[in-house]
XYZ file of C-alpha atoms in Angstrom:
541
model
C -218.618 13.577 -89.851
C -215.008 14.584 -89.096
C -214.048 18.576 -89.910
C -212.546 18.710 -92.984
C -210.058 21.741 -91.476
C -209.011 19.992 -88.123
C -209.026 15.891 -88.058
C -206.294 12.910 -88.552
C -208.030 10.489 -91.218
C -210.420 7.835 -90.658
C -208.430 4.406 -91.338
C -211.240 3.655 -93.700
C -210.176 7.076 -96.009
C -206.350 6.088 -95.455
C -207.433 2.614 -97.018
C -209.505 3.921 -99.371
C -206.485 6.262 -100.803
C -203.748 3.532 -100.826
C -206.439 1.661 -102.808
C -206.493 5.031 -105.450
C -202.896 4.835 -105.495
C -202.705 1.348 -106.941
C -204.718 2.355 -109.404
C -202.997 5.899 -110.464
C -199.598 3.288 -110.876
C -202.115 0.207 -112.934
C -202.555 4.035 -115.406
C -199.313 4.352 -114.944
C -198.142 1.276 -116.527
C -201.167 0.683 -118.923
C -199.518 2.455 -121.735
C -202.433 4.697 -123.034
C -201.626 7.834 -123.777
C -204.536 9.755 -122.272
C -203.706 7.579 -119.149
C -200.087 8.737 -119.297
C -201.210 12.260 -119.501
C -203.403 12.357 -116.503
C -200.739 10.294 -114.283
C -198.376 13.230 -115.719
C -200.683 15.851 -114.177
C -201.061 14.266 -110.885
C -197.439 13.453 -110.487
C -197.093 17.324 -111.028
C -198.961 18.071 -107.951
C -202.789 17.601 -106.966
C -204.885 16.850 -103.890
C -207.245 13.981 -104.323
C -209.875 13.764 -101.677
C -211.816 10.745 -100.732
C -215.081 10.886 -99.107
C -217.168 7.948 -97.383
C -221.033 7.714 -97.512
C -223.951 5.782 -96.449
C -227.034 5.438 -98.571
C -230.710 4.698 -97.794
C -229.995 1.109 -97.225
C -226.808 1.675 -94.591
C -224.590 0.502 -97.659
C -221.115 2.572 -97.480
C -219.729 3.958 -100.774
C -216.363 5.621 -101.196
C -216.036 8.384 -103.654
C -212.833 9.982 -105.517
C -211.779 13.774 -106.087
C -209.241 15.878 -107.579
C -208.887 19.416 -107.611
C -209.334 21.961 -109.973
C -209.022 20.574 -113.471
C -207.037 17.816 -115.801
C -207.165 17.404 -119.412
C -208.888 19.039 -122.032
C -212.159 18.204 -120.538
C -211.142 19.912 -117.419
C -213.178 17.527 -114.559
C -214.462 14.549 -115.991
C -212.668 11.614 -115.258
C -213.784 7.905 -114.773
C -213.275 6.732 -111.021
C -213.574 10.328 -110.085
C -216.545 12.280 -109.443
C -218.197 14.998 -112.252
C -218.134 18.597 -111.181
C -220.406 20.465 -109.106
C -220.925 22.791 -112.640
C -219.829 21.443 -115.477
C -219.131 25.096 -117.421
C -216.870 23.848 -119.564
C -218.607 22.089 -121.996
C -217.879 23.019 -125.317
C -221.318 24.498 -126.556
C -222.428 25.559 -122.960
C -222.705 29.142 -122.158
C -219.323 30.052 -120.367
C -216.926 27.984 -123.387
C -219.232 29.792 -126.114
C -218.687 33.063 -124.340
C -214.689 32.244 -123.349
C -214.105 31.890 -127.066
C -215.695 35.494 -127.681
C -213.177 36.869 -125.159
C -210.696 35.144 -126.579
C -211.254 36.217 -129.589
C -210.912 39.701 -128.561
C -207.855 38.926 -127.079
C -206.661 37.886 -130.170
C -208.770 41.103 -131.989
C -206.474 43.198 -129.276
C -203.069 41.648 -129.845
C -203.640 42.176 -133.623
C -204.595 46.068 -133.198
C -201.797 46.779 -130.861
C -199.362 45.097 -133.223
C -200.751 46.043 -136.412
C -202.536 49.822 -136.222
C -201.499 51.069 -133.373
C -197.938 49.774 -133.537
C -197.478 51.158 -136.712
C -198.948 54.324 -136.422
C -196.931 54.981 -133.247
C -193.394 53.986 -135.334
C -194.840 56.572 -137.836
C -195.302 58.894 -135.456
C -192.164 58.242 -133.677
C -190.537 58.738 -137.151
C -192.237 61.770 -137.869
C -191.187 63.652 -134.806
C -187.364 63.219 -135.068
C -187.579 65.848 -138.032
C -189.187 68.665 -135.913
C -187.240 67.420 -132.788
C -184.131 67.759 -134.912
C -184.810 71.564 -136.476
C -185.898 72.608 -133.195
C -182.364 71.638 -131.840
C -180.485 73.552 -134.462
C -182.268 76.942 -134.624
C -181.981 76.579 -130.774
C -178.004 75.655 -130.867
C -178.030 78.761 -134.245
C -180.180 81.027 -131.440
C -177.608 80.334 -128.603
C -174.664 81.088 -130.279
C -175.884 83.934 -132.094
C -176.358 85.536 -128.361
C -172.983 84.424 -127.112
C -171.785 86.825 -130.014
C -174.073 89.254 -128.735
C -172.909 88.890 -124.379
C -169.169 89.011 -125.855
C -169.884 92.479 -127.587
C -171.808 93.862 -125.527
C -169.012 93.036 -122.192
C -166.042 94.861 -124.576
C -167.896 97.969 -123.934
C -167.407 98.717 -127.905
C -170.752 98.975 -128.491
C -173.371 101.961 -129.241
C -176.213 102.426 -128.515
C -177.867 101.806 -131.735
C -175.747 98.764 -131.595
C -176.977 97.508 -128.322
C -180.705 98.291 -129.585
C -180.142 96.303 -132.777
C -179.363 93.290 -130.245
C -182.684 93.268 -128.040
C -184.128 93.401 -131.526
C -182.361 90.501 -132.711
C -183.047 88.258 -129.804
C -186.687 89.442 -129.778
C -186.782 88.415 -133.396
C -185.272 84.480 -132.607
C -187.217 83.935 -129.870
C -190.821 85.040 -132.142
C -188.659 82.789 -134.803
C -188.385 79.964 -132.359
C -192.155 80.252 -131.333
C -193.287 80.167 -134.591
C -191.241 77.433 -135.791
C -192.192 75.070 -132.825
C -196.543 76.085 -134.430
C -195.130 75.360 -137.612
C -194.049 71.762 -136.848
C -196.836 71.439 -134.352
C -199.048 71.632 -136.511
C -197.479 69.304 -139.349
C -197.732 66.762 -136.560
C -201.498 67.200 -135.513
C -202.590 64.798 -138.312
C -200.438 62.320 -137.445
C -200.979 62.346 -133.499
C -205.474 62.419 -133.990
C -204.481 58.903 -135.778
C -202.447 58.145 -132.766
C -204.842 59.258 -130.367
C -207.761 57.613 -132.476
C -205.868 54.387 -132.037
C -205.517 54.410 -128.667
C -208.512 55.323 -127.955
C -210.398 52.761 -130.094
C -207.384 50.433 -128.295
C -208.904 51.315 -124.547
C -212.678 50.644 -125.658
C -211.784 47.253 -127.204
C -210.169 46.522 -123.602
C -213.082 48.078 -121.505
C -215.513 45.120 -123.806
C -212.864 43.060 -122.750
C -212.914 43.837 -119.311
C -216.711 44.078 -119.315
C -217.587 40.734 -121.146
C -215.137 38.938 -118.847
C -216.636 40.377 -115.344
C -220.043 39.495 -116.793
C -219.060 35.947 -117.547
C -217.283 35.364 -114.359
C -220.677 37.153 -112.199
C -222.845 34.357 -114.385
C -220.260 31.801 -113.461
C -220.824 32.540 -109.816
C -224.720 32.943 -110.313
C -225.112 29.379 -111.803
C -222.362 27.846 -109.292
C -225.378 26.524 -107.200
C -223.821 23.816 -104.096
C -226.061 21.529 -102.076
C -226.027 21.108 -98.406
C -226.983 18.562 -96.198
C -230.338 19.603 -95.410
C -231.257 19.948 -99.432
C -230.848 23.173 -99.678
C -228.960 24.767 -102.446
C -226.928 28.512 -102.532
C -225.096 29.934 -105.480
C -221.300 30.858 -105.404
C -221.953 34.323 -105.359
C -224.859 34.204 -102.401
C -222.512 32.525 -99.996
C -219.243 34.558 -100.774
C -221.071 38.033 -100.631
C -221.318 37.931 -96.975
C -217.451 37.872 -96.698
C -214.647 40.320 -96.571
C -213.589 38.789 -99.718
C -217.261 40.078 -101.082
C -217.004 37.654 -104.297
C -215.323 34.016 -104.808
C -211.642 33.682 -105.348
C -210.824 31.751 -108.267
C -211.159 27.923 -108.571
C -213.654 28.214 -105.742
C -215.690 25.146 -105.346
C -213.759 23.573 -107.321
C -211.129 21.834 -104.753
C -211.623 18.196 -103.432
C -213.998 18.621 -100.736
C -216.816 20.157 -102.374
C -217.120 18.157 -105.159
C -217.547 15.200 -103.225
C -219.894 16.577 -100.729
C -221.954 17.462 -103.948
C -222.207 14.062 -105.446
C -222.712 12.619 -102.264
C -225.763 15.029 -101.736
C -227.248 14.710 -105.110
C -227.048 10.874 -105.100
C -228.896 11.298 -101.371
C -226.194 10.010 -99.368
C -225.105 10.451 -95.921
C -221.407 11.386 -95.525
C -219.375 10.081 -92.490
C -216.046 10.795 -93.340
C -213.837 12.559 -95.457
C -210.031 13.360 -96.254
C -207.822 15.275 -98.582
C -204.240 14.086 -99.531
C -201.493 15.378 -101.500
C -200.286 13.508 -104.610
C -196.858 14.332 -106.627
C -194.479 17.521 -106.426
C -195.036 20.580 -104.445
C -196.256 23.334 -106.572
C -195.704 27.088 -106.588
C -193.281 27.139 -103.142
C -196.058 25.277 -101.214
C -195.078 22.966 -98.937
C -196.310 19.717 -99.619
C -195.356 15.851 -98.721
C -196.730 13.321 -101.400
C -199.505 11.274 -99.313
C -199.814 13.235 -96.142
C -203.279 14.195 -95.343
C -204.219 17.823 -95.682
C -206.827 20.397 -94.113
C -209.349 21.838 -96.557
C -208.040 25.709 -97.566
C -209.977 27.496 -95.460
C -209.731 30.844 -98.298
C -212.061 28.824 -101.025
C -213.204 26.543 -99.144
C -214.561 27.684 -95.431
C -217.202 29.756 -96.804
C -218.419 27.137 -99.225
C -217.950 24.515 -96.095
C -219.609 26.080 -94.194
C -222.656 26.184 -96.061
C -222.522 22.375 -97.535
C -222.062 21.083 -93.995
C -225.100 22.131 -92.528
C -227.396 19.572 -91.270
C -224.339 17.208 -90.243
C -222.864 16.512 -87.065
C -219.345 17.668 -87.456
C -216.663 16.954 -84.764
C -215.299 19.179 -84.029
C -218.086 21.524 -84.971
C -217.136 24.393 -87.320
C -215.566 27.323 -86.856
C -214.949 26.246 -82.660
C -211.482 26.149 -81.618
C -210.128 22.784 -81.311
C -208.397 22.910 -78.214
C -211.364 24.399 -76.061
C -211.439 22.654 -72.824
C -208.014 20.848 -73.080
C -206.252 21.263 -69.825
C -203.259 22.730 -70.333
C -199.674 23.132 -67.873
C -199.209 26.778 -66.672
C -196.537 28.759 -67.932
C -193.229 28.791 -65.540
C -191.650 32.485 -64.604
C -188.781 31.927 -65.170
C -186.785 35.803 -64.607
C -188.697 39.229 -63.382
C -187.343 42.652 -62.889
C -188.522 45.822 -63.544
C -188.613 45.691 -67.124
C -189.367 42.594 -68.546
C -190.242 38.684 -67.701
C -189.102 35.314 -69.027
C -192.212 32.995 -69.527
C -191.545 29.490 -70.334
C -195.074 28.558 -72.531
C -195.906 25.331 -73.075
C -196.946 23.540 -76.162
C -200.677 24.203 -77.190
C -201.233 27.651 -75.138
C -201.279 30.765 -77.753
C -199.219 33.449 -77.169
C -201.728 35.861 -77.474
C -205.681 35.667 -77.510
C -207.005 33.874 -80.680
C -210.755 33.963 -81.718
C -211.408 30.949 -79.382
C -211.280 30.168 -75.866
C -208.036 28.630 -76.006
C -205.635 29.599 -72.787
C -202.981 32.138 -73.554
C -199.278 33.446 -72.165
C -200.921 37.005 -72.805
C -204.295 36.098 -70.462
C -202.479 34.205 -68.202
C -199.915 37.001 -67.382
C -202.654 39.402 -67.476
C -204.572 37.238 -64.608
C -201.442 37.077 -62.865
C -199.839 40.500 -63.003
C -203.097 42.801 -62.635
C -204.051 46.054 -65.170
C -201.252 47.917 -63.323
C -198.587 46.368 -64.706
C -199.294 47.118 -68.383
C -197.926 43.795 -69.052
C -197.696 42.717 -72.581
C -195.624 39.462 -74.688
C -192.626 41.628 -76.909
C -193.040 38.527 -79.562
C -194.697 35.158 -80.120
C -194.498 31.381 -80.800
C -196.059 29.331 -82.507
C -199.465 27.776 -80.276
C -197.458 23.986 -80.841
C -193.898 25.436 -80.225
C -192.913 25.520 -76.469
C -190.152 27.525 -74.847
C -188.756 31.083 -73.793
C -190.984 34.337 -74.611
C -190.624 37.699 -73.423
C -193.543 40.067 -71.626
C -192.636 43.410 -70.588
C -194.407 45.952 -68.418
C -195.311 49.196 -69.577
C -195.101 51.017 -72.898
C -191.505 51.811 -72.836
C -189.800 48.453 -71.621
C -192.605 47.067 -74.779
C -191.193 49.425 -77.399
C -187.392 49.147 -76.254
C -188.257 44.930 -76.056
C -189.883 45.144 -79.622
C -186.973 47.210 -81.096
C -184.646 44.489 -80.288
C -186.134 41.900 -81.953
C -187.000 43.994 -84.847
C -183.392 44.929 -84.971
C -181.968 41.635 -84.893
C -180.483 42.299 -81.765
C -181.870 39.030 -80.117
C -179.970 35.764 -80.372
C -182.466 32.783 -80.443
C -181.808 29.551 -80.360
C -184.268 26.459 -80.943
C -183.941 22.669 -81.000
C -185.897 20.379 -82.806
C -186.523 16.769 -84.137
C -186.825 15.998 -87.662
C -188.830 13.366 -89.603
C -185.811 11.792 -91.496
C -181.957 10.883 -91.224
C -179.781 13.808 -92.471
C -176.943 11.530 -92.707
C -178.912 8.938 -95.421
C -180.359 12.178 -96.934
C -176.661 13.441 -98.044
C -177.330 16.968 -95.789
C -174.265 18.860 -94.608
C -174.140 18.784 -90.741
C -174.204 22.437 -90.524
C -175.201 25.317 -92.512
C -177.838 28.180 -94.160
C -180.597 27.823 -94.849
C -181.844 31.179 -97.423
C -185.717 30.993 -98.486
C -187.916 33.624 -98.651
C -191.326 33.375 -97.621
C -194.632 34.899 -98.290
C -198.614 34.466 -96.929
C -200.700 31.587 -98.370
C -203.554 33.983 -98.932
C -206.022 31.546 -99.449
C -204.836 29.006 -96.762
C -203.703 31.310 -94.042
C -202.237 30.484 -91.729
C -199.679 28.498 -94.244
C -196.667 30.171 -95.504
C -194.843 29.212 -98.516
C -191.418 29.810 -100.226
C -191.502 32.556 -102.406
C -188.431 33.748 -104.555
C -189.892 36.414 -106.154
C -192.347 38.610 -103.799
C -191.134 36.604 -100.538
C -189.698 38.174 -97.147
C -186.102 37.559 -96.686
C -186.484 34.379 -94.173
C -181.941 33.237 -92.893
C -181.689 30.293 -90.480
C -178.783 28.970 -89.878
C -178.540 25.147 -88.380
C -176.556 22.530 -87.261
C -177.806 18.819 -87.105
C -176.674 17.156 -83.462
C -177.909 13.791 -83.127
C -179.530 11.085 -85.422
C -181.536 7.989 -84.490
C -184.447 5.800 -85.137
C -185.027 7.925 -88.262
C -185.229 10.774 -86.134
C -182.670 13.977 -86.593
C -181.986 16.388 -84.003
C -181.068 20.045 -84.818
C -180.331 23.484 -83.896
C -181.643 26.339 -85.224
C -180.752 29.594 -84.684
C -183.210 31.869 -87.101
C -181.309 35.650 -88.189
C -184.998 36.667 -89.307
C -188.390 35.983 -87.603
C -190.887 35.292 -90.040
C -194.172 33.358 -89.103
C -193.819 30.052 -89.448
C -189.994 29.833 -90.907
C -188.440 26.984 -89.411
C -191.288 24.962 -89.891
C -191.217 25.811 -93.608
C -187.282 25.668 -93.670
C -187.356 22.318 -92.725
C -190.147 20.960 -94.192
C -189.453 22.843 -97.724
C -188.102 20.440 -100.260
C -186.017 23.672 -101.210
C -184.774 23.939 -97.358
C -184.010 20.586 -95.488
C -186.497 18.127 -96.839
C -187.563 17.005 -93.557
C -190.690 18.380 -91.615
C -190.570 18.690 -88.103
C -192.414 15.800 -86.344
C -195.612 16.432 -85.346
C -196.171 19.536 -87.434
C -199.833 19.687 -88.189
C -198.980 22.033 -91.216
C -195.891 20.768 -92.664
C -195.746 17.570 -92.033
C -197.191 14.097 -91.338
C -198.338 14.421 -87.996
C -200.500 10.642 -87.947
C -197.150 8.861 -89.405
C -194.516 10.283 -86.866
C -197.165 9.541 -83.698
C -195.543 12.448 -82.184
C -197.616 13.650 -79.626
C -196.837 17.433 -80.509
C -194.670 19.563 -82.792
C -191.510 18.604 -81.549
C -189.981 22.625 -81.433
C -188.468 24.639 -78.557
C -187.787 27.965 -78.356
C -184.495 26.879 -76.095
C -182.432 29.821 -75.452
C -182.263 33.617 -75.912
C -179.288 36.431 -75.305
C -179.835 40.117 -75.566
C -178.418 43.490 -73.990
C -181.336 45.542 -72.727
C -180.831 49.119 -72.971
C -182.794 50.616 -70.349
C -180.208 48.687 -67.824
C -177.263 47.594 -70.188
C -177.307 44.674 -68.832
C -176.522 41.484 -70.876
C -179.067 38.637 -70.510
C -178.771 34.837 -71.523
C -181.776 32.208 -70.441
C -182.161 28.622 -71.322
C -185.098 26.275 -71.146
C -184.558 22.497 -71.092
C -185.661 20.646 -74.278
C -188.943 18.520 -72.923
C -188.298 16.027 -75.977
């Protein structure tokens, strides 16, 4: 069985989902409304998975998925496999329930609009009087003692005079006391039926609050998944033992685990499986209608990870990928004092993962000793080759670090493209302006994000075009993980992934045998020396 999070798709999946799409365009054109409707939703953006299994009798059977939920009854769907808990049902537990929350949503809305709304505009109303009197025996107050400060400085004055004065500014400030408790207390009705209201307003959102975490904890409770040794393990049981602590939303509810499910519970034997993307990218993802997709590893690792056991899975879980590739060195390229130029190659981290794949930051390590405190001032991509810094010893890192947090480094990449930018309409230079923001639940993937996003500038300039291949330069103003990739790939950006990204793009259509991105030049001043640097890397592609 192939890892759902780390393979290229078995040509019998690939088949099996150009099959599905003929029949998503014979819905298409049938002309039935409720047909129309679910083509409508996928043509929005979903992943459909397909999954291939062997029964008792070595017959193969190919099964259909799509995420989440279409329609008004949510997962079922003929051609596709059922749920792995059907809690939507209309008199089951969780919709009975739902429609008691809802109802209090509705109970809420109503209050808030109709009590407490009203008694607040009362209240409001009611205060403008005593606001208003309090502001004119103040202003009466204030100029009665400016009469007061302009006979008492012409030194005219006696002293019974100047007696009768305190007395008369002891008296308005009493007056002014006991006017504010006057109107004070004409308010207190008003306010306990404002602070009644709100009150009564918080408990009715603390049921609310209540009723909804219960539901959702008997949601997770009742979410019970198979795995390949028979076994079975509720929602809740497998996600406690994370850092998330309980399941994100929607989990098991994506592609993969539904058809592991009704593979399990019809006692088959899975052998392969794959996810692909149907329709429009959705919420700044970036996403290429009928490339092949990893499983999210936020829902779906942990519940994976526990449906998987008892299969064979190449490579196994959780193990990096590239353990035991052989890999070129990285080239020295410059050394002083300060700082080194490494030249990485494609595949080698830039600094330690959780696997035993090689790294710049090991490698230098090995070859520098302790002593020479060396460390990498920034990182690429594991699949991007080209120029990265090291420096030795805590200043030369901080000063190194500075820069590129400053902006002060000029970098300069080249890559290929999947596509013709001349056919595609694209300028041959220009900006490209998207901000970008975490995938939480399918780190590492980043995704355009106008509202929450990091500011993410690259500027480009296409060079070359041919065989459907574009070559470009980018020269990135911001450093953000992942940005060109995303820049190009976006629809939003360029429209065109860069070949052979794993991520982004459609690695098994290009054949490119890597991501085809180098890190090709870099300029800086170094303060420490003042000296002005410029290195170049030749472009292996």
């Amino acid at each position: 069985m192939n890892n759902p999070f780390d393979y290229t798709p078995a040509p019998e999946c690939d088949a099996a989902f150009r099959r599905l799409l003929g029949r998503i365009d014979e819905l298409r054109a049938g002309g039935r409304p409720d047909d129309a409707a679910f083509c409508r939703e996928l043509d929005a953006g979903k992943m459909l998975g397909v999954l291939i299994a062997v029964d008792q009798t070595g017959t193969r059977h190919t099964l259909y998925a799509f995420s989440g939920q279409i329609g008004d009854d949510g997962f079922i769907r003929d051609g596709f496999v059922g749920p792995v808990f059907d809690y939507l049902r209309p008199d089951g537990h969780f919709k009975t329930k739902e429609a008691g929350i809802s109802a209090l949503n509705m109970e809420i809305a109503r209050f808030e609009r109709d009590v407490l709304g009203i008694v607040a505009s009362e209240y409001a109303q009611a205060k403008e009087r005593p606001d208003a009197e309090v502001v004119a025996f103040r202003e009466k107050c204030l100029a009665s003692k400016r009469q007061r400060d302009l006979r008492r400085a012409s030194g005219l004055a006696g002293d019974s005079e100047l007696a009768e004065m305190v007395r008369r500014s002891q008296y308005e400030k009493a007056e002014l006391r006991r006017l504010r408790q006057r109107l004070r207390s004409w308010l207190e009705p008003i306010e306990r039926r404002l602070d009644d209201a709100r009150s009564h307003l918080e408990e009715m959102k603390l049921r609310r609050r209540t009723e909804s975490e219960e539901l959702q904890a008997w949601l997770f409770s009742n979410f019970t998944l198979l795995n390949a040794r028979g076994e079975s393990r509720s929602l809740a049981d497998i996600f406690a033992a994370t850092p998330m602590g309980v399941p994100p939303s929607g989990a098991g509810e994506c592609c993969a685990p539904k058809l592991l499910q009704a593979a399990f519970v019809r006692g088959w034997h899975p052998v392969a499986m794959a996810e692909y993307w149907h329709g429009q990218p959705r919420g700044g993802e970036v996403r290429i209608h009928g490339a092949h997709y990893p499983a999210c590893r936020g829902k779906c690792m942990p519940v994976l990870d526990w449906m998987l056991r008892g299969l064979d899975i190449e490579p196994p879980l959780g193990r990096d990928s590239e353990t035991g590739l052989t890999l070129p060195e990285p080239t020295i390229l410059f050394e002083n004092e300060w700082f080194c130029v490494v030249a990485k190659p494609s595949g080698m981290l830039s600094v330690p993962g959780k696997g035993k794949t090689p790294s710049v930051q090991r490698w230098l390590e090995n070859r520098y000793g302790a002593g020479r405190q060396v460390k990498t001032a920034h990182r690429l991509d594991q699949d991007t080759s080209g120029l990265l810094v090291a420096t030795f010893g805590p200043v030369a890192f901080k000063t190194m670090q500075s820069l590129f947090a400053t902006r002060c480094v000029s970098k300069t990449y080249e890559a290929l493209l999947e596509g013709d930018y001349e056919s595609r309409g694209l300028p041959r230079c220009g900006r490209i302006d998207l901000p970008l923001s975490p995938d939480w639940l399918d780190r590492p993937r980043q995704r355009v994000d106008l509202t929450d996003g990091k500011p993410a500038v690259t500027d480009y300039e296409f060079t070359d075009v041919a065989d459907g291949m574009s070559r470009v330069t980018f020269r990135p103003l911001t450093g953000r993980t992942h940005q060109l990739r995303v820049h190009a790939a976006s629809a939003s950006g360029l429209g065109m992934p860069i070949a052979g990204d794993r991520l982004y793009g459609t690695k098994s259509a290009t054949g490119a045998p890597r991501l085809m991105l180098h890190a090709a030049r870099l300029e800086f001043t170094f303060p420490l020396d003042g000296r002005c640097y410029a290195f170049d890397s030749p472009v292996p592609f």
